[in-house]
Amino acid sequence: MVKVLYDCQTPFDEGVVQTSQMRKEQNWKLRFNHLAVRGWFRHVSMEFGSTMSTVEALSGANAVQMQELTAKAKELGAQTSFTANQSAEAMTYMGMAGWDANEMLSGMNGMINLAAASGEDLALVSDIVTDNLTAFGLTAKDTAHFADVLAAAATNSNTNVATMGETFSGAGAIAGALGYSIEDMAVGVGLMANAGVKGSVAGTALKNTFNG
């Protein structure tokens, strides 16, 4: 009888030990995951801080303006599909184009809308827009309109914003100097794209045409 009870108790004890070990393993996994998440957040925070420091250096923003820019980037990170750091990276291109803090704040929504509509990288969109606004005699306050024109051209022709950016890189400055508007350029680029002439090839073709 004692032997029977002992034989029955042994599997029970083994089950208790196994359950205890499983709980320990689960606790260690949870702890590891918690530490990993904390490490990731710390990395993201440091990355964002570093990017905003670059924005500060490029824009010459004062302390109050940096608070506004930081708050704007975080707001966009919380309310859009882009992260706060991606918004900050977009601001760096604005800074490289000579935009001040107020121009960055007014232009960010247009950048976000174009990037979201086109599916392009936000920093790339910022680079394209800031490079070409001046070429067509436009300023930061015209960002939303410029973005709308590019979005419409990309939607209604066989091209995309990134490819149009390549074309503008080759011919945008000359087109603007000759008095062509961004609307004129967008229509021309769209028609060329529909004919299979895109990107830098289209930019070179337009540049040669403009040069006579």
Tab-separated table of C-alpha atoms in Angstrom:
chain	number	residue	atom	x	y	z
A	1	MET	CA	0.000	0.000	0.000
A	2	VAL	CA	2.829	2.355	0.928
A	3	LYS	CA	4.623	1.486	-2.297
A	4	VAL	CA	1.499	2.263	-4.323
A	5	LEU	CA	1.122	5.635	-2.626
A	6	TYR	CA	4.799	6.354	-3.184
A	7	ASP	CA	4.520	5.423	-6.873
A	8	CYS	CA	1.538	7.734	-7.259
A	9	GLN	CA	3.234	10.587	-5.432
A	10	THR	CA	6.405	10.492	-7.513
A	11	PRO	CA	4.797	11.586	-10.840
A	12	PHE	CA	2.905	14.252	-8.899
A	13	ASP	CA	6.127	15.622	-7.412
A	14	GLU	CA	7.799	15.566	-10.821
A	15	GLY	CA	4.854	17.514	-12.245
A	16	VAL	CA	5.186	20.130	-9.518
A	17	VAL	CA	8.900	20.506	-10.258
A	18	GLN	CA	8.282	20.797	-13.992
A	19	THR	CA	5.569	23.416	-13.423
A	20	SER	CA	7.907	25.380	-11.171
A	21	GLN	CA	10.667	25.258	-13.772
A	22	MET	CA	8.269	26.386	-16.507
A	23	ARG	CA	7.185	29.339	-14.388
A	24	LYS	CA	10.805	30.294	-13.786
A	25	GLU	CA	11.516	30.115	-17.525
A	26	GLN	CA	8.441	32.214	-18.285
A	27	ASN	CA	9.483	34.775	-15.683
A	28	TRP	CA	12.956	34.973	-17.173
A	29	LYS	CA	11.498	35.380	-20.665
A	30	LEU	CA	9.179	38.145	-19.486
A	31	ARG	CA	12.059	39.869	-17.736
A	32	PHE	CA	14.263	39.550	-20.814
A	33	ASN	CA	11.518	40.913	-23.063
A	34	HIS	CA	10.946	43.791	-20.650
A	35	LEU	CA	14.645	44.657	-20.693
A	36	ALA	CA	14.730	44.381	-24.481
A	37	VAL	CA	11.783	46.752	-24.825
A	38	ARG	CA	13.388	49.207	-22.411
A	39	GLY	CA	16.609	49.037	-24.422
A	40	TRP	CA	14.735	49.659	-27.653
A	41	PHE	CA	12.947	52.690	-26.229
A	42	ARG	CA	16.242	54.023	-24.906
A	43	HIS	CA	17.816	53.603	-28.359
A	44	VAL	CA	14.871	55.309	-30.085
A	45	SER	CA	14.998	58.174	-27.603
A	46	MET	CA	18.734	58.669	-28.144
A	47	GLU	CA	18.298	58.498	-31.916
A	48	PHE	CA	15.520	61.096	-31.834
A	49	GLY	CA	17.552	63.366	-29.571
A	50	SER	CA	20.530	63.134	-31.888
A	51	THR	CA	18.427	63.974	-34.934
A	52	MET	CA	16.838	66.954	-33.201
A	53	SER	CA	20.323	68.201	-32.263
A	54	THR	CA	21.136	68.181	-35.970
A	55	VAL	CA	17.935	70.119	-36.665
A	56	GLU	CA	18.953	72.674	-34.043
A	57	ALA	CA	22.397	73.109	-35.585
A	58	LEU	CA	21.055	73.486	-39.112
A	59	SER	CA	18.147	75.786	-38.323
A	60	GLY	CA	19.726	77.952	-35.658
A	61	ALA	CA	16.551	77.565	-33.610
A	62	ASN	CA	16.528	78.930	-30.089
A	63	ALA	CA	15.415	76.976	-27.008
A	64	VAL	CA	11.742	77.903	-27.337
A	65	GLN	CA	11.681	77.090	-31.042
A	66	MET	CA	13.368	73.745	-30.389
A	67	GLN	CA	10.653	72.908	-27.889
A	68	GLU	CA	8.061	73.649	-30.578
A	69	LEU	CA	9.889	71.602	-33.224
A	70	THR	CA	10.367	68.698	-30.823
A	71	ALA	CA	6.702	68.800	-29.842
A	72	LYS	CA	5.693	68.889	-33.527
A	73	ALA	CA	7.836	65.862	-34.380
A	74	LYS	CA	6.423	63.912	-31.436
A	75	GLU	CA	2.883	64.946	-32.354
A	76	LEU	CA	3.343	63.702	-35.912
A	77	GLY	CA	4.912	60.524	-34.562
A	78	ALA	CA	1.820	59.896	-32.454
A	79	GLN	CA	-0.826	60.897	-34.998
A	80	THR	CA	0.569	59.665	-38.339
A	81	SER	CA	2.139	56.514	-39.750
A	82	PHE	CA	5.582	58.105	-39.444
A	83	THR	CA	7.739	58.075	-36.325
A	84	ALA	CA	8.901	61.150	-34.455
A	85	ASN	CA	12.443	60.482	-35.655
A	86	GLN	CA	11.322	60.263	-39.289
A	87	SER	CA	9.658	63.647	-38.869
A	88	ALA	CA	12.874	64.965	-37.351
A	89	GLU	CA	14.861	63.609	-40.308
A	90	ALA	CA	12.527	65.473	-42.652
A	91	MET	CA	13.273	68.628	-40.675
A	92	THR	CA	16.998	68.142	-41.231
A	93	TYR	CA	16.490	68.448	-44.993
A	94	MET	CA	14.490	71.600	-44.397
A	95	GLY	CA	17.360	72.924	-42.322
A	96	MET	CA	19.882	72.085	-45.044
A	97	ALA	CA	17.703	74.076	-47.456
A	98	GLY	CA	17.959	77.081	-45.166
A	99	TRP	CA	14.510	76.885	-43.597
A	100	ASP	CA	14.086	78.406	-40.166
A	101	ALA	CA	12.019	76.932	-37.320
A	102	ASN	CA	8.786	78.684	-38.305
A	103	GLU	CA	9.090	77.512	-41.910
A	104	MET	CA	9.664	73.952	-40.721
A	105	LEU	CA	6.585	74.065	-38.537
A	106	SER	CA	4.433	75.408	-41.382
A	107	GLY	CA	5.783	72.972	-43.946
A	108	MET	CA	5.680	69.666	-42.075
A	109	ASN	CA	2.020	68.856	-42.677
A	110	GLY	CA	2.447	69.203	-46.442
A	111	MET	CA	5.477	66.903	-46.341
A	112	ILE	CA	3.602	64.342	-44.265
A	113	ASN	CA	0.589	64.382	-46.600
A	114	LEU	CA	2.714	63.890	-49.714
A	115	ALA	CA	4.763	61.086	-48.172
A	116	ALA	CA	1.634	59.322	-46.927
A	117	ALA	CA	-0.203	59.687	-50.245
A	118	SER	CA	2.757	58.547	-52.335
A	119	GLY	CA	4.091	55.872	-50.003
A	120	GLU	CA	7.546	57.415	-50.237
A	121	ASP	CA	10.118	57.859	-47.510
A	122	LEU	CA	9.382	61.057	-45.573
A	123	ALA	CA	12.991	62.261	-45.612
A	124	LEU	CA	13.180	61.712	-49.383
A	125	VAL	CA	9.992	63.712	-49.916
A	126	SER	CA	11.386	66.527	-47.796
A	127	ASP	CA	14.598	66.487	-49.815
A	128	ILE	CA	12.712	66.662	-53.130
A	129	VAL	CA	10.330	69.409	-52.036
A	130	THR	CA	12.920	71.633	-50.375
A	131	ASP	CA	15.291	71.309	-53.340
A	132	ASN	CA	12.670	72.379	-55.846
A	133	LEU	CA	10.508	74.979	-54.117
A	134	THR	CA	13.132	77.675	-54.586
A	135	ALA	CA	13.750	76.635	-58.181
A	136	PHE	CA	10.158	77.550	-59.030
A	137	GLY	CA	10.134	80.782	-57.066
A	138	LEU	CA	8.176	79.284	-54.180
A	139	THR	CA	8.738	79.380	-50.426
A	140	ALA	CA	8.023	77.222	-47.405
A	141	LYS	CA	4.450	78.516	-47.175
A	142	ASP	CA	3.814	76.971	-50.608
A	143	THR	CA	4.778	73.480	-49.417
A	144	ALA	CA	1.212	72.145	-49.235
A	145	HIS	CA	0.409	73.366	-52.753
A	146	PHE	CA	3.675	71.983	-54.139
A	147	ALA	CA	2.969	68.649	-52.486
A	148	ASP	CA	-0.555	68.557	-53.921
A	149	VAL	CA	0.777	69.142	-57.450
A	150	LEU	CA	3.304	66.316	-57.146
A	151	ALA	CA	0.743	63.968	-55.637
A	152	ALA	CA	-1.721	64.666	-58.460
A	153	ALA	CA	0.940	64.139	-61.135
A	154	ALA	CA	2.051	60.858	-59.568
A	155	THR	CA	-1.549	59.663	-59.305
A	156	ASN	CA	-2.553	60.590	-62.854
A	157	SER	CA	0.518	59.399	-64.752
A	158	ASN	CA	2.862	56.432	-64.937
A	159	THR	CA	5.405	57.702	-62.406
A	160	ASN	CA	5.934	58.314	-58.707
A	161	VAL	CA	7.258	61.084	-56.509
A	162	ALA	CA	10.745	59.608	-56.164
A	163	THR	CA	11.125	59.260	-59.934
A	164	MET	CA	9.777	62.771	-60.484
A	165	GLY	CA	12.371	63.971	-58.001
A	166	GLU	CA	15.108	62.558	-60.227
A	167	THR	CA	13.664	64.438	-63.188
A	168	PHE	CA	13.414	67.687	-61.237
A	169	SER	CA	17.004	67.262	-60.104
A	170	GLY	CA	18.152	67.458	-63.713
A	171	ALA	CA	15.786	70.052	-65.094
A	172	GLY	CA	13.889	71.793	-62.284
A	173	ALA	CA	16.255	74.723	-61.814
A	174	ILE	CA	16.397	75.505	-65.546
A	175	ALA	CA	12.627	75.170	-65.916
A	176	GLY	CA	12.062	77.582	-63.054
A	177	ALA	CA	14.617	80.055	-64.427
A	178	LEU	CA	12.808	80.034	-67.775
A	179	GLY	CA	9.530	80.909	-66.072
A	180	TYR	CA	7.838	77.526	-66.088
A	181	SER	CA	5.612	76.826	-63.086
A	182	ILE	CA	5.576	73.666	-61.023
A	183	GLU	CA	2.223	72.867	-62.650
A	184	ASP	CA	3.812	73.145	-66.121
A	185	MET	CA	6.698	70.935	-65.085
A	186	ALA	CA	4.473	68.332	-63.459
A	187	VAL	CA	2.320	68.015	-66.578
A	188	GLY	CA	5.386	67.679	-68.808
A	189	VAL	CA	7.025	65.106	-66.548
A	190	GLY	CA	3.785	63.126	-66.379
A	191	LEU	CA	3.405	63.038	-70.157
A	192	MET	CA	6.994	61.940	-70.620
A	193	ALA	CA	6.534	59.228	-68.002
A	194	ASN	CA	3.478	57.923	-69.850
A	195	ALA	CA	5.712	57.623	-72.907
A	196	GLY	CA	8.269	55.646	-70.933
A	197	VAL	CA	10.754	58.471	-70.405
A	198	LYS	CA	11.323	58.856	-66.682
A	199	GLY	CA	13.706	59.807	-63.933
A	200	SER	CA	17.139	61.158	-64.752
A	201	VAL	CA	16.651	60.317	-68.438
A	202	ALA	CA	13.643	62.624	-68.563
A	203	GLY	CA	15.587	65.241	-66.621
A	204	THR	CA	18.440	65.169	-69.129
A	205	ALA	CA	16.018	65.322	-72.073
A	206	LEU	CA	14.216	68.333	-70.619
A	207	LYS	CA	17.477	70.051	-69.758
A	208	ASN	CA	18.726	69.646	-73.318
A	209	THR	CA	15.411	70.936	-74.670
A	210	PHE	CA	15.498	73.986	-72.422
A	211	ASN	CA	19.090	74.703	-73.415
A	212	GLY	CA	18.061	74.678	-77.077
